CSV table of C-alpha atoms in Angstrom, one decimal:
chain,number,residue,atom,x,y,z
A,242,MET,CA,-8.4,0.4,44.8
A,243,ASP,CA,-11.0,0.2,42.0
A,244,ARG,CA,-9.9,-0.2,38.5
A,245,LEU,CA,-10.0,3.0,36.5
A,246,ASP,CA,-13.0,3.3,34.2
A,247,VAL,CA,-11.4,4.0,30.8
A,248,PRO,CA,-13.9,5.4,28.2
A,249,PRO,CA,-14.4,3.0,25.3
A,250,VAL,CA,-13.1,5.5,22.8
A,251,ALA,CA,-9.9,6.1,24.8
A,252,ARG,CA,-9.5,2.3,25.2
A,253,TYR,CA,-9.9,1.8,21.4
A,254,LEU,CA,-7.4,4.6,20.7
A,255,LEU,CA,-4.9,3.2,23.2
A,256,LEU,CA,-5.2,-0.3,21.6
A,257,ARG,CA,-4.6,1.1,18.1
A,258,LEU,CA,-1.7,3.2,19.3
A,259,GLY,CA,-0.2,0.1,20.8
A,260,GLY,CA,-0.7,-1.8,17.6
A,261,LEU,CA,1.0,1.0,15.6
A,262,ILE,CA,4.0,0.9,17.9
A,263,ALA,CA,4.2,-2.9,17.6
A,264,VAL,CA,4.0,-2.8,13.8
A,265,LEU,CA,6.7,-0.1,13.6
A,266,TRP,CA,9.0,-2.0,16.0
A,267,ALA,CA,8.5,-5.3,14.0
A,268,VAL,CA,9.3,-3.5,10.7
A,269,ALA,CA,12.4,-1.8,12.2
A,270,THR,CA,13.7,-5.1,13.6
A,271,ILE,CA,13.2,-7.2,10.5
A,272,VAL,CA,14.8,-4.5,8.2
A,273,PHE,CA,17.7,-4.1,10.6
A,274,LEU,CA,18.5,-7.8,10.7
A,275,ALA,CA,17.8,-8.3,6.9
A,276,LEU,CA,20.3,-5.5,6.0
A,277,LYS,CA,22.9,-6.9,8.4
A,278,ALA,CA,22.5,-10.3,6.8
A,279,ILE,CA,23.3,-9.0,3.2
A,280,PRO,CA,26.8,-10.1,2.2
A,281,GLY,CA,29.3,-7.3,1.8
A,282,ASP,CA,31.1,-4.7,3.9
A,283,GLU,CA,29.0,-1.9,5.3
A,284,VAL,CA,31.9,0.5,5.1
A,285,ASP,CA,31.8,0.1,1.3
A,286,ALA,CA,28.1,1.1,1.4
A,287,ILE,CA,28.9,4.2,3.4
A,288,LEU,CA,32.0,5.4,1.5
A,289,GLY,CA,31.0,4.0,-1.9
A,290,PRO,CA,32.2,0.8,-3.6
A,291,GLY,CA,35.7,1.1,-5.0
A,292,SER,CA,36.3,4.5,-3.2
A,293,ASN,CA,39.9,3.5,-2.3
A,294,ALA,CA,39.4,5.5,0.9
A,295,SER,CA,42.3,5.8,3.3
A,296,ASP,CA,42.6,3.9,6.5
A,297,GLU,CA,41.7,7.1,8.5
A,298,ALA,CA,38.5,7.6,6.5
A,299,VAL,CA,37.5,4.0,7.0
A,300,ALA,CA,38.2,4.2,10.8
A,301,LEU,CA,36.2,7.5,11.0
A,302,ALA,CA,33.2,5.9,9.2
A,303,ILE,CA,33.3,2.9,11.5
A,304,GLU,CA,33.4,5.1,14.6
A,305,THR,CA,30.7,7.5,13.3
A,306,TYR,CA,28.2,4.8,12.5
A,307,GLY,CA,29.1,2.6,15.5
A,308,LEU,CA,30.0,-0.4,13.3
A,309,ASP,CA,32.6,-1.5,15.9
A,310,GLU,CA,29.9,-1.9,18.5
A,311,PRO,CA,28.2,-5.2,19.2
A,312,LEU,CA,25.1,-6.0,17.1
A,313,LEU,CA,22.7,-5.5,20.0
A,314,VAL,CA,24.1,-2.1,20.7
A,315,GLN,CA,23.8,-1.1,17.0
A,316,TYR,CA,20.2,-2.3,17.1
A,317,TRP,CA,19.4,-0.3,20.2
A,318,VAL,CA,20.9,2.9,18.7
A,319,GLN,CA,18.8,2.4,15.6
A,320,LEU,CA,15.6,2.0,17.6
A,321,LYS,CA,16.4,5.2,19.5
A,322,SER,CA,17.0,7.1,16.3
A,323,ILE,CA,13.7,5.9,14.9
A,324,ALA,CA,11.8,6.8,18.0
A,325,SER,CA,13.3,10.4,17.9
A,326,PHE,CA,12.5,10.7,14.1
A,327,ASN,CA,16.2,11.3,13.6
A,328,TRP,CA,16.8,8.9,10.7
A,329,GLY,CA,20.2,10.4,9.9
A,330,MET,CA,21.9,10.9,6.6
A,331,SER,CA,21.5,8.8,3.5
A,332,PHE,CA,24.7,7.1,2.4
A,333,SER,CA,23.9,7.1,-1.3
A,334,TYR,CA,22.4,10.6,-1.6
A,335,ASP,CA,24.3,12.4,1.2
A,336,GLU,CA,21.1,14.1,2.2
A,337,PRO,CA,18.9,13.9,5.3
A,338,VAL,CA,16.6,10.9,5.1
A,339,ARG,CA,13.5,12.9,6.1
A,340,ASP,CA,14.1,15.4,3.3
A,341,LEU,CA,14.5,12.6,0.7
A,342,ILE,CA,11.2,11.0,1.9
A,343,GLY,CA,9.4,14.3,1.9
A,344,GLU,CA,10.5,14.9,-1.8
A,345,GLN,CA,9.5,11.4,-3.0
A,346,LEU,CA,6.4,10.5,-0.9
A,347,PRO,CA,3.8,12.8,-2.7
A,348,ALA,CA,4.4,11.1,-6.0
A,349,THR,CA,3.9,7.6,-4.6
A,350,LEU,CA,0.8,8.6,-2.7
A,351,THR,CA,-0.6,10.2,-5.8
A,352,LEU,CA,0.0,7.1,-7.8
A,353,ALA,CA,-1.5,4.8,-5.1
A,354,LEU,CA,-4.6,6.9,-4.6
A,355,ALA,CA,-5.2,7.2,-8.3
A,356,ALA,CA,-4.8,3.4,-8.7
A,357,LEU,CA,-7.1,2.7,-5.8
A,358,GLY,CA,-9.9,4.9,-7.2
A,359,LEU,CA,-9.5,3.4,-10.6
A,360,ALA,CA,-9.5,-0.1,-9.1
A,361,TRP,CA,-12.8,0.6,-7.3
A,362,VAL,CA,-14.5,1.9,-10.5
A,363,MET,CA,-13.3,-1.1,-12.5
A,364,ALA,CA,-14.3,-3.6,-9.7
A,365,LEU,CA,-17.9,-2.1,-9.5
A,366,ALA,CA,-18.2,-2.4,-13.3
A,367,PHE,CA,-17.0,-6.0,-13.2
A,368,ALA,CA,-19.4,-6.8,-10.4
A,369,LEU,CA,-22.4,-5.1,-12.1
A,370,VAL,CA,-21.8,-6.8,-15.5
A,371,SER,CA,-21.2,-10.2,-14.0
A,372,VAL,CA,-24.4,-10.1,-11.9
A,373,PHE,CA,-26.9,-8.3,-14.2
A,374,GLY,CA,-25.4,-9.1,-17.6
A,375,LYS,CA,-27.5,-11.6,-19.4
A,376,SER,CA,-24.7,-13.1,-21.5
A,377,ALA,CA,-21.6,-11.1,-20.5
A,378,TRP,CA,-21.3,-12.4,-16.9
A,379,ARG,CA,-19.1,-15.3,-17.9
A,380,VAL,CA,-16.7,-12.9,-19.8
A,381,ALA,CA,-16.7,-10.4,-16.9
A,382,SER,CA,-16.0,-13.2,-14.4
A,383,MET,CA,-13.1,-14.5,-16.5
A,384,ILE,CA,-11.7,-11.0,-16.8
A,385,GLU,CA,-11.8,-10.7,-13.0
A,386,VAL,CA,-9.9,-13.9,-12.5
A,387,VAL,CA,-7.3,-13.1,-15.1
A,388,SER,CA,-6.8,-9.5,-13.9
A,389,ALA,CA,-6.3,-10.7,-10.3
A,390,ALA,CA,-3.5,-13.1,-11.4
A,391,LEU,CA,-1.6,-10.6,-13.6
A,392,PRO,CA,1.8,-9.7,-12.3
A,393,HIS,CA,2.6,-6.0,-12.4
A,394,PHE,CA,5.7,-6.2,-14.5
A,395,ALA,CA,4.0,-8.3,-17.2
A,396,LEU,CA,1.0,-6.0,-17.4
A,397,ALA,CA,3.2,-2.9,-17.5
A,398,ILE,CA,5.1,-4.3,-20.5
A,399,VAL,CA,1.8,-5.1,-22.3
A,400,LEU,CA,0.4,-1.6,-21.7
A,401,ILE,CA,3.6,0.1,-22.9
A,402,VAL,CA,3.6,-1.9,-26.1
A,403,ILE,CA,-0.1,-1.2,-26.8
A,404,PHE,CA,-0.5,2.4,-25.7
A,405,SER,CA,3.0,3.7,-26.2
A,406,THR,CA,4.5,1.7,-29.1
A,407,TRP,CA,1.5,0.8,-31.3
A,408,LEU,CA,-1.0,3.5,-30.6
A,409,ALA,CA,1.5,6.3,-29.5
A,410,LEU,CA,-1.2,7.7,-27.1
A,411,LEU,CA,0.6,7.7,-23.7
A,412,PRO,CA,4.2,8.2,-22.7
A,413,PRO,CA,6.1,5.1,-21.7
A,414,VAL,CA,8.1,7.0,-19.0
A,415,SER,CA,7.3,9.6,-16.4
A,416,THR,CA,7.0,13.2,-17.5
A,417,ASP,CA,5.5,16.3,-16.0
A,418,SER,CA,2.2,15.8,-17.7
A,419,ALA,CA,-0.9,14.1,-16.2
A,420,GLN,CA,-0.9,11.6,-19.0
A,421,SER,CA,2.2,9.9,-17.6
A,422,LEU,CA,0.2,8.9,-14.6
A,423,ILE,CA,-2.3,6.8,-16.5
A,424,LEU,CA,-0.2,3.8,-17.4
A,425,PRO,CA,1.4,3.4,-14.0
A,426,ALA,CA,-2.0,3.8,-12.3
A,427,LEU,CA,-3.6,1.3,-14.6
A,428,THR,CA,-0.8,-1.2,-14.1
A,429,LEU,CA,-1.4,-1.1,-10.3
A,430,ALA,CA,-5.2,-0.9,-10.5
A,431,VAL,CA,-6.0,-3.9,-12.8
A,432,PRO,CA,-4.9,-6.7,-10.5
A,433,THR,CA,-6.5,-5.0,-7.5
A,434,ALA,CA,-9.7,-4.5,-9.4
A,435,GLY,CA,-9.9,-8.1,-10.4
A,436,PHE,CA,-9.6,-9.2,-6.8
A,437,LEU,CA,-12.1,-6.6,-5.5
A,438,GLY,CA,-14.5,-7.4,-8.3
A,439,GLN,CA,-14.6,-11.1,-7.3
A,440,VAL,CA,-15.3,-10.1,-3.7
A,441,MET,CA,-18.0,-7.6,-4.7
A,442,ARG,CA,-19.7,-10.1,-7.1
A,443,GLU,CA,-20.0,-12.8,-4.4
A,444,SER,CA,-21.4,-10.3,-1.9
A,445,MET,CA,-23.9,-9.0,-4.5
A,446,LEU,CA,-25.0,-12.5,-5.5
A,447,ASP,CA,-25.7,-13.3,-1.8
A,448,ALA,CA,-27.7,-10.1,-1.5
A,449,LEU,CA,-29.7,-11.0,-4.6
A,450,GLU,CA,-31.0,-14.1,-2.7
A,451,ALA,CA,-31.9,-12.1,0.4
A,452,PRO,CA,-35.6,-11.5,1.3
A,453,PHE,CA,-35.2,-7.7,1.0
A,454,THR,CA,-34.4,-8.1,-2.7
A,455,THR,CA,-37.5,-10.1,-3.3
A,456,SER,CA,-39.6,-7.5,-1.5
A,457,ALA,CA,-38.0,-4.7,-3.6
A,458,ARG,CA,-38.8,-6.5,-6.8
A,459,ALA,CA,-42.3,-7.1,-5.6
A,460,ARG,CA,-42.7,-3.4,-5.2
A,461,GLY,CA,-41.7,-2.9,-8.8
A,462,GLU,CA,-38.1,-1.8,-8.3
A,463,SER,CA,-36.1,-1.6,-11.5
A,464,THR,CA,-32.8,-3.4,-12.0
A,465,MET,CA,-30.7,-0.3,-11.7
A,466,GLY,CA,-32.7,1.0,-8.8
A,467,LEU,CA,-32.2,-2.4,-7.0
A,468,PHE,CA,-28.5,-2.0,-7.6
A,469,TRP,CA,-28.1,1.6,-6.4
A,470,ARG,CA,-30.6,1.5,-3.5
A,471,HIS,CA,-30.1,-2.0,-2.1
A,472,LEU,CA,-27.2,-4.1,-3.5
A,473,LEU,CA,-24.5,-1.5,-3.7
A,474,ARG,CA,-24.0,-1.2,0.0
A,475,HIS,CA,-23.7,-5.0,0.4
A,476,ALA,CA,-21.3,-5.1,-2.5
A,477,VAL,CA,-18.9,-2.4,-1.2
A,478,LEU,CA,-18.8,-3.6,2.4
A,479,PRO,CA,-16.3,-6.4,1.9
A,480,ALA,CA,-14.3,-4.2,-0.5
A,481,ILE,CA,-14.1,-1.5,2.2
A,482,SER,CA,-12.8,-4.1,4.6
A,483,LEU,CA,-10.1,-5.0,2.1
A,484,ALA,CA,-9.3,-1.3,1.3
A,485,GLY,CA,-6.4,-1.3,3.7
A,486,TRP,CA,-4.9,-4.4,2.2
A,487,ALA,CA,-5.5,-3.0,-1.3
A,488,PHE,CA,-3.7,0.3,-0.4
A,489,GLY,CA,-0.8,-1.6,1.1
A,490,SER,CA,-0.6,-3.8,-2.0
A,491,LEU,CA,-0.5,-0.7,-4.2
A,492,MET,CA,2.2,0.9,-2.1
A,493,SER,CA,4.3,-2.3,-2.4
A,494,GLY,CA,3.6,-2.7,-6.1
A,495,ALA,CA,4.8,0.9,-6.6
A,496,VAL,CA,8.3,-0.4,-6.1
A,497,ILE,CA,8.2,-2.3,-9.4
A,498,VAL,CA,5.9,0.1,-11.3
A,499,GLU,CA,7.9,3.2,-10.5
A,500,GLU,CA,11.1,1.5,-11.7
A,501,ILE,CA,9.5,0.3,-14.9
A,502,PHE,CA,8.1,3.7,-15.8
A,503,ALA,CA,11.1,5.6,-14.5
A,504,ARG,CA,8.8,7.5,-12.2
A,505,GLN,CA,9.9,9.4,-9.0
A,506,GLY,CA,8.6,8.0,-5.7
A,507,ILE,CA,9.7,6.2,-2.6
A,508,GLY,CA,9.2,2.8,-4.2
A,509,ARG,CA,12.0,3.5,-6.8
A,510,THR,CA,14.1,5.2,-4.1
A,511,LEU,CA,13.7,2.2,-1.8
A,512,LEU,CA,14.7,-0.2,-4.5
A,513,GLY,CA,17.9,1.7,-5.1
A,514,ALA,CA,18.6,2.1,-1.4
A,515,VAL,CA,18.4,-1.7,-0.8
A,516,GLY,CA,20.8,-2.3,-3.7
A,517,VAL,CA,23.5,-0.1,-2.1
A,518,ARG,CA,22.6,-1.1,1.6
A,519,ASP,CA,21.6,2.5,2.5
A,520,MET,CA,20.3,1.4,5.9
A,521,PRO,CA,19.1,4.8,7.1
A,522,LEU,CA,17.1,5.4,3.9
A,523,VAL,CA,15.7,1.9,3.8
A,524,ILE,CA,14.5,2.0,7.4
A,525,GLY,CA,13.1,5.5,7.1
A,526,ILE,CA,11.1,4.6,4.0
A,527,LEU,CA,9.7,1.4,5.5
A,528,MET,CA,8.8,3.2,8.7
A,529,VAL,CA,6.8,5.8,6.7
A,530,ILE,CA,5.0,3.0,4.7
A,531,ALA,CA,4.2,1.1,7.8
A,532,THR,CA,2.8,4.2,9.5
A,533,ILE,CA,0.7,5.0,6.4
A,534,TYR,CA,-0.7,1.5,6.3
A,535,VAL,CA,-1.8,1.6,10.0
A,536,VAL,CA,-3.4,5.0,9.5
A,537,VAL,CA,-5.3,3.7,6.4
A,538,MET,CA,-6.5,0.8,8.4
A,539,LEU,CA,-7.9,3.1,11.1
A,540,VAL,CA,-9.7,5.1,8.4
A,541,VAL,CA,-11.1,1.9,6.9
A,542,ASP,CA,-12.4,0.8,10.3
A,543,ALA,CA,-14.2,4.2,10.7
A,544,VAL,CA,-15.7,4.1,7.2
A,545,GLU,CA,-16.9,0.5,7.6
A,546,ALA,CA,-18.6,1.4,10.9
A,547,ALA,CA,-20.3,4.4,9.2
A,548,VAL,CA,-21.5,2.3,6.3
A,549,ASP,CA,-22.5,-0.9,8.2
A,550,PRO,CA,-24.3,-0.4,11.5
A,551,ARG,CA,-23.7,-4.1,12.3
A,552,VAL,CA,-20.0,-3.6,13.0
A,553,ARG,CA,-20.7,-0.8,15.6
A,554,ARG,CA,-20.4,-1.8,19.2
A,555,PRO,CA,-22.4,-0.4,22.0
A,556,ALA,CA,-20.5,1.7,24.6
């Protein structure tokens, strides 16, 4: 019997779906084992530390959550609940995990998208100045390196001191106003912009040495025209390839930033859930983050193929 001729698009989608399933399985396995390895009694996490619960309540909690079952059985039950999108009840909030994630996810996505857009603008500015600036390119290059190396918590403290304490321009904690988004987004964006700026600058410098740049200059193309019509595409291509990594980095950085600025979001919720060993909530949040990351990578691949014809493959 001849092998079925699977269309290239269907084959690509099947491979991506298989990759998504593999990533989610790996995340679920690692989180399950990591939480089981944390010292302490899981019953205390369910009933609350120092609850002085009766023996009947302890026995009921053990039976309800299958803590008396072998570890392999508990792992299998956890995988089945994840596959059915039934993530159960949160120990610490006493609410369905899906409802909690639905309440907190929009704030984190807003923060990450705002930081990603700001990082792109800053990275393009760094690259433009460092390539075309007559005397400012050394300063811009140094700013890129320093920005990429800045830890989020240190940068957040500096921004709070400058813009909240000294200048009193922006609130140091989250409020209902749009201004409260500026400092957290800037804290996330600066390190990412420094890294993306370095990548863009190197790609732009290579493009400056290419023959098409010489031809454009010979036709009388201005500096800004050269940048917008010829160099910009070459500068953004590597940054597009790294956009998935950048978004994942921003989502992980939100764990610290949301805690520092007392901002709602799944990052801050995840940090609290890990502290109290709220396994259903931890696994649910990480499953959502992993799914978002894979979807973003799919979008990045599509955008890269649209911008750069070289990455397209014939059918």
